[in-house]
Structures are given as structure tokens and as C-alpha cells.
PDB file of C-alpha atoms and ligand atoms in Angstrom:
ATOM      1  CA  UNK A   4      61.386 119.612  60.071  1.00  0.00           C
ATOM      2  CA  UNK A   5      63.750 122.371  58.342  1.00  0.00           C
ATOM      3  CA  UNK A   6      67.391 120.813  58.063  1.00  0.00           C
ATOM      4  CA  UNK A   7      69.450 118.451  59.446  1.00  0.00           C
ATOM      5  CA  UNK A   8      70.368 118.661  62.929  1.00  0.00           C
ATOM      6  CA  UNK A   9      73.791 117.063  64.594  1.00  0.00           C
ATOM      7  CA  UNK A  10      72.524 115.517  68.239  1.00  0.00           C
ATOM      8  CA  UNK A  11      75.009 114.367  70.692  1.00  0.00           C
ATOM      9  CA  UNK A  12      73.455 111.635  73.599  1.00  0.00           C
ATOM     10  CA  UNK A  13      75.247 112.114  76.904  1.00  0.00           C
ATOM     11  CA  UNK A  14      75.277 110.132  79.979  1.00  0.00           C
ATOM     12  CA  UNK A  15      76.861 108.079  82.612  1.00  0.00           C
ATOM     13  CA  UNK A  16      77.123 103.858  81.713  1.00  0.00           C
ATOM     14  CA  UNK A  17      73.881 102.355  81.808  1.00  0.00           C
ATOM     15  CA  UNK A  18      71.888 105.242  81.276  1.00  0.00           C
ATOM     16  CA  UNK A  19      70.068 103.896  77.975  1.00  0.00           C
ATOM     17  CA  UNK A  20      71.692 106.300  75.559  1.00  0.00           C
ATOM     18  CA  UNK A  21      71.792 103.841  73.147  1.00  0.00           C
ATOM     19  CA  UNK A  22      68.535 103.124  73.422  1.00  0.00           C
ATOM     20  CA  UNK A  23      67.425 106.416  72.925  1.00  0.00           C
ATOM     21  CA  UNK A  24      69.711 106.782  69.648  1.00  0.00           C
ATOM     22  CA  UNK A  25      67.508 104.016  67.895  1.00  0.00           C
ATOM     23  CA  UNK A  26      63.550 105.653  69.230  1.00  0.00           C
ATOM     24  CA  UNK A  27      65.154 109.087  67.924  1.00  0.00           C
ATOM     25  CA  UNK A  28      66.315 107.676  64.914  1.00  0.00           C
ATOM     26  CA  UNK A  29      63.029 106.060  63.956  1.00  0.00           C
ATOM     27  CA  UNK A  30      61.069 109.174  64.684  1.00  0.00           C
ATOM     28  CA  UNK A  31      63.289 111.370  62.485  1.00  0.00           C
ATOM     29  CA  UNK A  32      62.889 108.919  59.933  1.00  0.00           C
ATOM     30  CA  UNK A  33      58.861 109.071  60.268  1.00  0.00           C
ATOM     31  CA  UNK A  34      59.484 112.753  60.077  1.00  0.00           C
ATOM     32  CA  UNK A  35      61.772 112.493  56.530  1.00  0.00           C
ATOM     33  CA  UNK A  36      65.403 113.098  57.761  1.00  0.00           C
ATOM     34  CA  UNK A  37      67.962 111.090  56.508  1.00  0.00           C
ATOM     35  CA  UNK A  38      69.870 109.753  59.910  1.00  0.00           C
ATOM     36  CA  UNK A  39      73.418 108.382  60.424  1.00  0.00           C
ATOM     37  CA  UNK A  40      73.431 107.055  63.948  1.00  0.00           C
ATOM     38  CA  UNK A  41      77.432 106.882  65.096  1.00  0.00           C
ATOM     39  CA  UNK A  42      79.059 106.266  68.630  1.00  0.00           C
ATOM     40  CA  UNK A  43      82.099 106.895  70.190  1.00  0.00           C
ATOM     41  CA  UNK A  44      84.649 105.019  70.818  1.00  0.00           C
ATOM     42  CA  UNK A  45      84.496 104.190  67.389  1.00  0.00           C
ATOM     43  CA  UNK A  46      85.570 101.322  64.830  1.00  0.00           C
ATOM     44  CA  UNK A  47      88.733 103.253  64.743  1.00  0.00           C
ATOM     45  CA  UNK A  48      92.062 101.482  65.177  1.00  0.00           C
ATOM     46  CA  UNK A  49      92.289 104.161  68.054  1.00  0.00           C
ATOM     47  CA  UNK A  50      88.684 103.121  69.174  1.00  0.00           C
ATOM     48  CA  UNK A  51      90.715  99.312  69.601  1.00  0.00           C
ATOM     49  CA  UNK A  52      93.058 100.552  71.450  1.00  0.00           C
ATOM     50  CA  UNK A  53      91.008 102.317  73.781  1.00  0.00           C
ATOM     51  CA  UNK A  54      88.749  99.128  74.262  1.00  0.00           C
ATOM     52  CA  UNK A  55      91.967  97.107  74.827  1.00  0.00           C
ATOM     53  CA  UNK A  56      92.597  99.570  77.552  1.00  0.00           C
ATOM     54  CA  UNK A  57      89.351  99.618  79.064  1.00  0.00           C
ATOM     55  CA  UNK A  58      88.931  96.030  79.071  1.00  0.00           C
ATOM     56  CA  UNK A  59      92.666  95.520  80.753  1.00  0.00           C
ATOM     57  CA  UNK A  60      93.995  93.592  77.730  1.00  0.00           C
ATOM     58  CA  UNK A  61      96.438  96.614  77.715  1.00  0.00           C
ATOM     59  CA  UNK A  62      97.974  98.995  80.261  1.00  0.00           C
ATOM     60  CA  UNK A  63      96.696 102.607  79.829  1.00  0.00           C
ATOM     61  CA  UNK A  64      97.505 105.507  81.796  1.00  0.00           C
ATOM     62  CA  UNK A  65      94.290 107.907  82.246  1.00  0.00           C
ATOM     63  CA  UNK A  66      96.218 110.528  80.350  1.00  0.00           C
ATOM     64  CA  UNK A  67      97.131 107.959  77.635  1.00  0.00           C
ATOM     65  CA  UNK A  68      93.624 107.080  77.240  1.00  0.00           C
ATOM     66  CA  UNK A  69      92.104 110.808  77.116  1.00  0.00           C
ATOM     67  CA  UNK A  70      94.513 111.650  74.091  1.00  0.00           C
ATOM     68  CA  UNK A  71      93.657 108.617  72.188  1.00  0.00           C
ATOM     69  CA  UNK A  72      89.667 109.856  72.377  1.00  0.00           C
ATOM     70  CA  UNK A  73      90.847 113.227  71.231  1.00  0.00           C
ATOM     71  CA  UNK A  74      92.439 111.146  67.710  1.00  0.00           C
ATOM     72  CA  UNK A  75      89.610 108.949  67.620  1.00  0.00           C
ATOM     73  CA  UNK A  76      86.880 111.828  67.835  1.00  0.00           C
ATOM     74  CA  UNK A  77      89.290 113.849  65.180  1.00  0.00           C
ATOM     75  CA  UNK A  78      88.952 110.756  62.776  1.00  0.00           C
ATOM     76  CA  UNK A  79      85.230 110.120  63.486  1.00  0.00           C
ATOM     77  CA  UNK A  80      84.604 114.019  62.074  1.00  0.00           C
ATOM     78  CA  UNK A  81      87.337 113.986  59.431  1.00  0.00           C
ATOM     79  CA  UNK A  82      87.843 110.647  58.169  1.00  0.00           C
ATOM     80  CA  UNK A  83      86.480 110.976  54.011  1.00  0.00           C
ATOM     81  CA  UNK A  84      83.612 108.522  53.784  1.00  0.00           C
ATOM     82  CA  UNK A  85      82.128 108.265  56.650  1.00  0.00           C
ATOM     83  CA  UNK A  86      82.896 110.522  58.982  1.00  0.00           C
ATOM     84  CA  UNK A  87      80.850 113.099  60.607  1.00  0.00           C
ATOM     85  CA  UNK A  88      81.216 115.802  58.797  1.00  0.00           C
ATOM     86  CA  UNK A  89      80.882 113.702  55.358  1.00  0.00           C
ATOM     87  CA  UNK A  90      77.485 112.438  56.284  1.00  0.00           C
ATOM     88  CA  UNK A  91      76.125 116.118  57.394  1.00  0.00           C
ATOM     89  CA  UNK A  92      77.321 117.700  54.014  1.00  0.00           C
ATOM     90  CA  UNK A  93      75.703 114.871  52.728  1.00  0.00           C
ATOM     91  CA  UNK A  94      72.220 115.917  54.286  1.00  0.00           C
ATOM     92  CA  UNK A  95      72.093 113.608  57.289  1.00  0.00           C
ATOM     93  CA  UNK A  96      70.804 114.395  60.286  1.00  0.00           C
ATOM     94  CA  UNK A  97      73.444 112.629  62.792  1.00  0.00           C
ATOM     95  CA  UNK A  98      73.394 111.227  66.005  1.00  0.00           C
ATOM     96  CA  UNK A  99      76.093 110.297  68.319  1.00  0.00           C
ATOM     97  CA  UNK A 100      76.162 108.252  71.152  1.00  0.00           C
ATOM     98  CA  UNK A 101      79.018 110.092  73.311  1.00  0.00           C
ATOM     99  CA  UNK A 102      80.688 113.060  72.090  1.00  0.00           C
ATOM    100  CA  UNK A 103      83.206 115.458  73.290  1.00  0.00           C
ATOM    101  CA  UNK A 104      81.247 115.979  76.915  1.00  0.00           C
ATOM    102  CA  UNK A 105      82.118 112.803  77.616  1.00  0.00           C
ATOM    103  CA  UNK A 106      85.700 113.143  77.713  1.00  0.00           C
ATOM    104  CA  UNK A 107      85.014 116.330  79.794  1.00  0.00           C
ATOM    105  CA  UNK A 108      82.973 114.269  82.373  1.00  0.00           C
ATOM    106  CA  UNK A 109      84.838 111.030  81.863  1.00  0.00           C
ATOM    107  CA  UNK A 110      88.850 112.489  81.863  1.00  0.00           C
ATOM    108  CA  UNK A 111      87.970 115.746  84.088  1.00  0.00           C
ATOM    109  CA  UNK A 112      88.196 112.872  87.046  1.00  0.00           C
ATOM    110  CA  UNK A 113      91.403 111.933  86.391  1.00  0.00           C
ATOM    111  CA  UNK A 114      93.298 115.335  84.567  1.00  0.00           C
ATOM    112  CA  UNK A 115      92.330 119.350  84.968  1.00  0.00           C
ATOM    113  CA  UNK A 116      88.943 119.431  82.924  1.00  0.00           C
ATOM    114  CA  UNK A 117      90.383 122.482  81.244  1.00  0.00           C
ATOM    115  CA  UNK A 118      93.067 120.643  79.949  1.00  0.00           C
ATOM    116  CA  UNK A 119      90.226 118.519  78.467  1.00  0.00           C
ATOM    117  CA  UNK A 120      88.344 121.186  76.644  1.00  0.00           C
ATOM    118  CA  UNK A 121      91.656 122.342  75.126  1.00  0.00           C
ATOM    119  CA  UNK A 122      92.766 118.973  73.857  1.00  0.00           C
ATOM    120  CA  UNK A 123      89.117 118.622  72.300  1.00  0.00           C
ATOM    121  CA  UNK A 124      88.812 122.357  70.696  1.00  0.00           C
ATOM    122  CA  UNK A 125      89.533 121.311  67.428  1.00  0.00           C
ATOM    123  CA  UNK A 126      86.713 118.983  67.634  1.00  0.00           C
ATOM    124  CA  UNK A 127      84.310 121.703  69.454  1.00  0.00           C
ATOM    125  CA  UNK A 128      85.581 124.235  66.627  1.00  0.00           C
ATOM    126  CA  UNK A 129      84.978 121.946  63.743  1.00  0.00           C
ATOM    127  CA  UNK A 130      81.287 121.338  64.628  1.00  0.00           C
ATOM    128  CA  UNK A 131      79.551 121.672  67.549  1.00  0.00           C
ATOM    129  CA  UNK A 132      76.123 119.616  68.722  1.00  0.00           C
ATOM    130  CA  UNK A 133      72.792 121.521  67.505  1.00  0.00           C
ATOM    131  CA  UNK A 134      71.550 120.088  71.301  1.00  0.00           C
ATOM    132  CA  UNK A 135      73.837 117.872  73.824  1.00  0.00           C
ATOM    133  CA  UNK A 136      70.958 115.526  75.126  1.00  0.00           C
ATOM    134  CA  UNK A 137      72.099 114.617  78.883  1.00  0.00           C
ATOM    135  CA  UNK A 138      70.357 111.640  79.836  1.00  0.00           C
ATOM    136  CA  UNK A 139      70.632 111.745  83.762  1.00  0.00           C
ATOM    137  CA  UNK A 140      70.548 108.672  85.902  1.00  0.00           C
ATOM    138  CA  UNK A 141      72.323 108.263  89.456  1.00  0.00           C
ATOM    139  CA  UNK A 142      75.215 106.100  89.850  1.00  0.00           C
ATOM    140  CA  UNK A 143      73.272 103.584  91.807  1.00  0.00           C
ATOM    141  CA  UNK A 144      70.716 102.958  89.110  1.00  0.00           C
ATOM    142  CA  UNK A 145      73.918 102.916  86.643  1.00  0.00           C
ATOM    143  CA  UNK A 146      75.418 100.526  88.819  1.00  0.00           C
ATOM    144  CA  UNK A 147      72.601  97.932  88.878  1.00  0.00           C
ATOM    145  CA  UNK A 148      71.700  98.380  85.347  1.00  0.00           C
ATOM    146  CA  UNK A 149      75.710  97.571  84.762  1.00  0.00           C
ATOM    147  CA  UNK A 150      75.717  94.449  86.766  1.00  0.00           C
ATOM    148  CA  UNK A 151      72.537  92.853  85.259  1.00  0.00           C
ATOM    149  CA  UNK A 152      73.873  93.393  81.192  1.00  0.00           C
ATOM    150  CA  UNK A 153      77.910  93.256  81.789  1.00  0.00           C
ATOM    151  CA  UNK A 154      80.144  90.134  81.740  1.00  0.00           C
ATOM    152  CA  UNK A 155      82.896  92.144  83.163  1.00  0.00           C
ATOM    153  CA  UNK A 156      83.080  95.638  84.719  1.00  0.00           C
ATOM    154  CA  UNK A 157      84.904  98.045  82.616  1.00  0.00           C
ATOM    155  CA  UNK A 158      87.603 100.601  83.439  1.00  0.00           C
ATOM    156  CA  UNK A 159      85.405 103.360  84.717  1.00  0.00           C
ATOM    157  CA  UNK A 160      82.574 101.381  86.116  1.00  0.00           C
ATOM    158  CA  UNK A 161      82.668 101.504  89.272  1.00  0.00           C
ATOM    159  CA  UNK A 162      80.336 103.344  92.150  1.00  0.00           C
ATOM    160  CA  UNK A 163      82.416 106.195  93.051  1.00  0.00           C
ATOM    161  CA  UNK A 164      84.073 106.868  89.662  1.00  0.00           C
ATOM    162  CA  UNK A 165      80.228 107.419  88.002  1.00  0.00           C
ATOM    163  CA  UNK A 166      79.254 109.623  90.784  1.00  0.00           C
ATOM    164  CA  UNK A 167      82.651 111.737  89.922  1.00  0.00           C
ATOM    165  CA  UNK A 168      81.943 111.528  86.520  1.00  0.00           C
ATOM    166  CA  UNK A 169      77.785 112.741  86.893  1.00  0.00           C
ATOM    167  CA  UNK A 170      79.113 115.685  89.030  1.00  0.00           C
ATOM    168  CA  UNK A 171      81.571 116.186  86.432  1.00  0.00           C
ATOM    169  CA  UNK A 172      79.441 116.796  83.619  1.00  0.00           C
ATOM    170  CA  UNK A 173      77.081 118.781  85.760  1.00  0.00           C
ATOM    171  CA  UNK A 174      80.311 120.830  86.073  1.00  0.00           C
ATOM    172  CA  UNK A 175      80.832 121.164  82.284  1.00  0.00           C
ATOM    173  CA  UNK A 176      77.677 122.100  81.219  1.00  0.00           C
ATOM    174  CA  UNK A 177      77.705 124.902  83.912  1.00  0.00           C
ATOM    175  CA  UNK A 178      80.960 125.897  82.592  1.00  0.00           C
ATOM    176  CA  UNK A 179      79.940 126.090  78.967  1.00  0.00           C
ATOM    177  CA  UNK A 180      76.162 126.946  79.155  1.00  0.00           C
ATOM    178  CA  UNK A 181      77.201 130.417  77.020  1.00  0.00           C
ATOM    179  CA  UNK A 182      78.382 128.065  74.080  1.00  0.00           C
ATOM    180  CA  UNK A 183      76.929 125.023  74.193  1.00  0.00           C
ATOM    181  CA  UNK A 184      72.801 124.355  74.105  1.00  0.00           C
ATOM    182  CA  UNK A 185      72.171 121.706  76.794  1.00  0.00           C
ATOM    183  CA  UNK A 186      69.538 119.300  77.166  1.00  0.00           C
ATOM    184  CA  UNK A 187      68.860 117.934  80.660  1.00  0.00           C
ATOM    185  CA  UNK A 188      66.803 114.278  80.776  1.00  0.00           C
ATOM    186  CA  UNK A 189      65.545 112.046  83.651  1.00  0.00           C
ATOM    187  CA  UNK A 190      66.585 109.060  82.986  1.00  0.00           C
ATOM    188  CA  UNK A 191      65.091 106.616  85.950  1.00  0.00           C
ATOM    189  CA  UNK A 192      61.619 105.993  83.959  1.00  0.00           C
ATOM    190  CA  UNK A 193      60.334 103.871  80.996  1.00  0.00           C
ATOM    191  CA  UNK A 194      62.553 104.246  77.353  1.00  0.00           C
ATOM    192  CA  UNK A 195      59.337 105.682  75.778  1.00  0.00           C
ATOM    193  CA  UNK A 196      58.908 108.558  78.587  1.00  0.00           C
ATOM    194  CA  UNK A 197      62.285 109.481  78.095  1.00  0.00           C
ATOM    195  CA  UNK A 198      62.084 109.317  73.801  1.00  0.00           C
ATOM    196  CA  UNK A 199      58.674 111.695  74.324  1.00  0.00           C
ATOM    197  CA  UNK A 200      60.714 114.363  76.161  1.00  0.00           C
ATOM    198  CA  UNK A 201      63.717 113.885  73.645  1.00  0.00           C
ATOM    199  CA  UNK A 202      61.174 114.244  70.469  1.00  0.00           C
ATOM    200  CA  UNK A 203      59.539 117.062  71.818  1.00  0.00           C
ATOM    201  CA  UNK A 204      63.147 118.400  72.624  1.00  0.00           C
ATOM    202  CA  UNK A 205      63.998 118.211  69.169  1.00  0.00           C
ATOM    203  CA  UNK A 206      61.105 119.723  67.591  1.00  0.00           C
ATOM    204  CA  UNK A 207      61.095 122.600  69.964  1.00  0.00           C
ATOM    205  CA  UNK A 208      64.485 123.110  68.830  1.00  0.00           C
ATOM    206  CA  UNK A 209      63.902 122.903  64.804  1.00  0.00           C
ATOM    207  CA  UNK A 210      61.338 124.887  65.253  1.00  0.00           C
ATOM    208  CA  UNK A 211      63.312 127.984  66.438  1.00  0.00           C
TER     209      UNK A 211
HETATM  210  P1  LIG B 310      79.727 103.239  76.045  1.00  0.00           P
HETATM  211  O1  LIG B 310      79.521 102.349  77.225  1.00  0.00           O
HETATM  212  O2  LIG B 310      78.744 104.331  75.909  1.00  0.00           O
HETATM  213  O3  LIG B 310      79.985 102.452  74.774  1.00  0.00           O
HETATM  214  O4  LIG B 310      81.094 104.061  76.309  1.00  0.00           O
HETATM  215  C1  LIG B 310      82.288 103.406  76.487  1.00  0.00           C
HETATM  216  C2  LIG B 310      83.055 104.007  77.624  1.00  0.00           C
HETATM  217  O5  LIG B 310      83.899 105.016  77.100  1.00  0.00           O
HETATM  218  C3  LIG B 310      82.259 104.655  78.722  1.00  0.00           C
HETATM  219  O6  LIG B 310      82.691 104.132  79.971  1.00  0.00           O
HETATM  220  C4  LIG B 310      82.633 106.094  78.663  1.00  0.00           C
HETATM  221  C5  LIG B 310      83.991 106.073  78.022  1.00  0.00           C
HETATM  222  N1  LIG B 310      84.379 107.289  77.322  1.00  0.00           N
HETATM  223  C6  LIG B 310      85.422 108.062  77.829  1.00  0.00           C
HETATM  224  O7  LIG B 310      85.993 107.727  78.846  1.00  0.00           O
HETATM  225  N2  LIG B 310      85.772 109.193  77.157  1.00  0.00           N
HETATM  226  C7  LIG B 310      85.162 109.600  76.007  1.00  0.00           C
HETATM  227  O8  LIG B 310      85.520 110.634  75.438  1.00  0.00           O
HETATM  228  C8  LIG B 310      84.097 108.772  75.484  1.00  0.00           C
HETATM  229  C9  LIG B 310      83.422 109.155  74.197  1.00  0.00           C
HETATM  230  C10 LIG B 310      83.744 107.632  76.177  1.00  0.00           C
END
């Protein structure tokens, strides 16, 4: 593989993004990249309040909560040691789990999606995924997936709000197919199925 790529995983809750993270990880690994795995909502003191939010341990307005992701996404790229940009000069290949398409999907619910894309264009202008890996389950199999590994149902977990949000980011990424490259992924089979289609994916896409 030529150079390090920047791969953001996209999907509605329970769709095994994380999952896939670690199988890509260890196969770009085999292959000699360096790889700094990274999700969002992050660490960030902003990434705690959002949680706190989500989890009802503190009120939070939909708009409230789509401007904190905008400063916690700015500090995951700019922040000095560790942030996204950092690691890439550095010559890893990064992955995120959740990047700015999910605020379009997630907040375009709730606020005008274009008001979305212009809160995040600092972000999108500062660096931009090499691919946007959509990993594309329906909201029922979210919704079962959610029950059997959650404690308590989060903020935007319920039936109806993942269906908005699925049709949501099918709405983005026909809105920005010119700019961004866009990586569509059944979801509803084993994690190794999905990781073949997401290496092969990826090596298509270093190759050109
Ligand atoms: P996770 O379950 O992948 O850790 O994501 C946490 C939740 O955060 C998930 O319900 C999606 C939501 N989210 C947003 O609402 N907006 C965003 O910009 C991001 C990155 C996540």
C-alpha cells in the first residue's frame, strides 16, 4: 500500500462499526501501515458533555447537542498531540468511528441538514475522508442488536429516530456524491463478510 489513508466508519447504532474499526486495523497492520484508530464522541470534555446529554444526566436541546459535536470534532482534528491531523502528519493511517456524516444523518432529523454541513465545513475543509465507509443495517436489526448489548437506551435510539436517521444519510451522501467518495456496505451478515468487502474497498482505492 502507497500512503496513509484517513477512513471514516459510518452507520446507524448497532451496526458493528466498531467492530469493523479493529478487523481493518489489523489488516492494515499485516499490510505495514501505522494505524491510529479514534471515535467520535471523543474523550473530550465536550465528548462528556455530550454523553451526559445523551444519557439524560443533563438536559440538552438537539441544537445544543449538534454544536457541541461541531467543538468536539474541531478538537479531535486540531488538538496538538493527538489529534487527527497530528497522527496523519505523523504517517498514520487513521480510522474513525463516526465522523462528520454522522452529524449530517444524526442532527439533519432534528435541524435543516444544510445548516449541518455549514456548522461542520471547517472540519470538511480541514481534511476530508480518503473513503466514508457506510455500513448499512435497517433500523429493526439496529434495534434488536441495541436491546441485547445496552443497559439503557440512549438519546437517539429509538425505532423511528434510526429509520430518520438511515434515510438521512442516504440523503447526504446523495447530496455530496460530487465531493465526497462514498462507500456503501451491507451490514446484516457475518463481521468477516463485511471486513472482506471493506479490505477489498480499501485496496481498490490505494490502488488508484
Ligand atoms: P456510538 O454509539 O457510535 O458510540 O455513537 C454515539 C452516539 O452519538 C450515536 O447515537 C450517534 C451519535 N452522534 C451524533 O448524534 N452526532 C455525531 O456527530 C456523532 C459523531 C455521533
Amino acid at each position: 500500500m502507497k500512503k496513509n489513508l484517513f477512513i471514516a466508519f459510518e452507520g446507524i447504532d448497532g451496526s458493528g462499526k466498531s467492530t469493523q474499526v479493529k478487523l481493518l486495523t489489523v489488516r492494515l497492520e499485516e499490510a505495514g501501515h501505522k494505524v491510529y484508530a479514534t471515535f467520535e464522541p471523543t474523550g473530550s470534555p465536550m465528548g462528556r458533555i455530550i454523553r451526559d446529554m445523551f444519557n439524560h444526566r443533563m438536559e440538552g436541546d438537539h441544537r445544543t447537542i449538534a454544536a457541541l459535536f461541531v467543538a468536539d470534532r474541531l478538537h479531535h482534528l486540531l488538538e496538538s498531540s493527538t489529534g487527527m491531523l497530528r497522527k496523519l502528519e505523523e504517517g498514520y493511517t487513521v480510522i474513525t468511528d463516526r465522523y462528520y456524516f454522522s452529524s449530517y444523518a444524526y442532527h439533519g432529523v432534528h435541524v435543516d441538514i444544510d445548516w449541518v454541513i455549514q456548522a461542520n465545513s471547517l472540519s470538511a475543509g480541514l481534511l476530508r475522508p480518503d473513503l466514508n465507509i457506510f455500513i448499512d443495517i435497517s433500523p429493526e436489526v439496529s434495534m434488536e442488536r441495541l436491546k441485547k448489548s445496552r443497559e439503557a437506551i440512549e438519546m437517539y435510539e429509538t425505532y423511528d429516530n434510526l429509520n430518520k436517521v438511515r434515510a438521512k444519510y442516504l440523503e447526504a451522501f446523495e447530496q455530496l456524491k460530487e465531493v465526497e467518495r462514498i462507500c456503501v456496505v451491507e451490514g446484516d451478515r457475518s463481521p468477516e463478510a463485511i471486513a472482506g468487502e471493506v479490505w477489498e474497498t480499501v485496496r481498490r482505492y490505494d490502488a488508484t
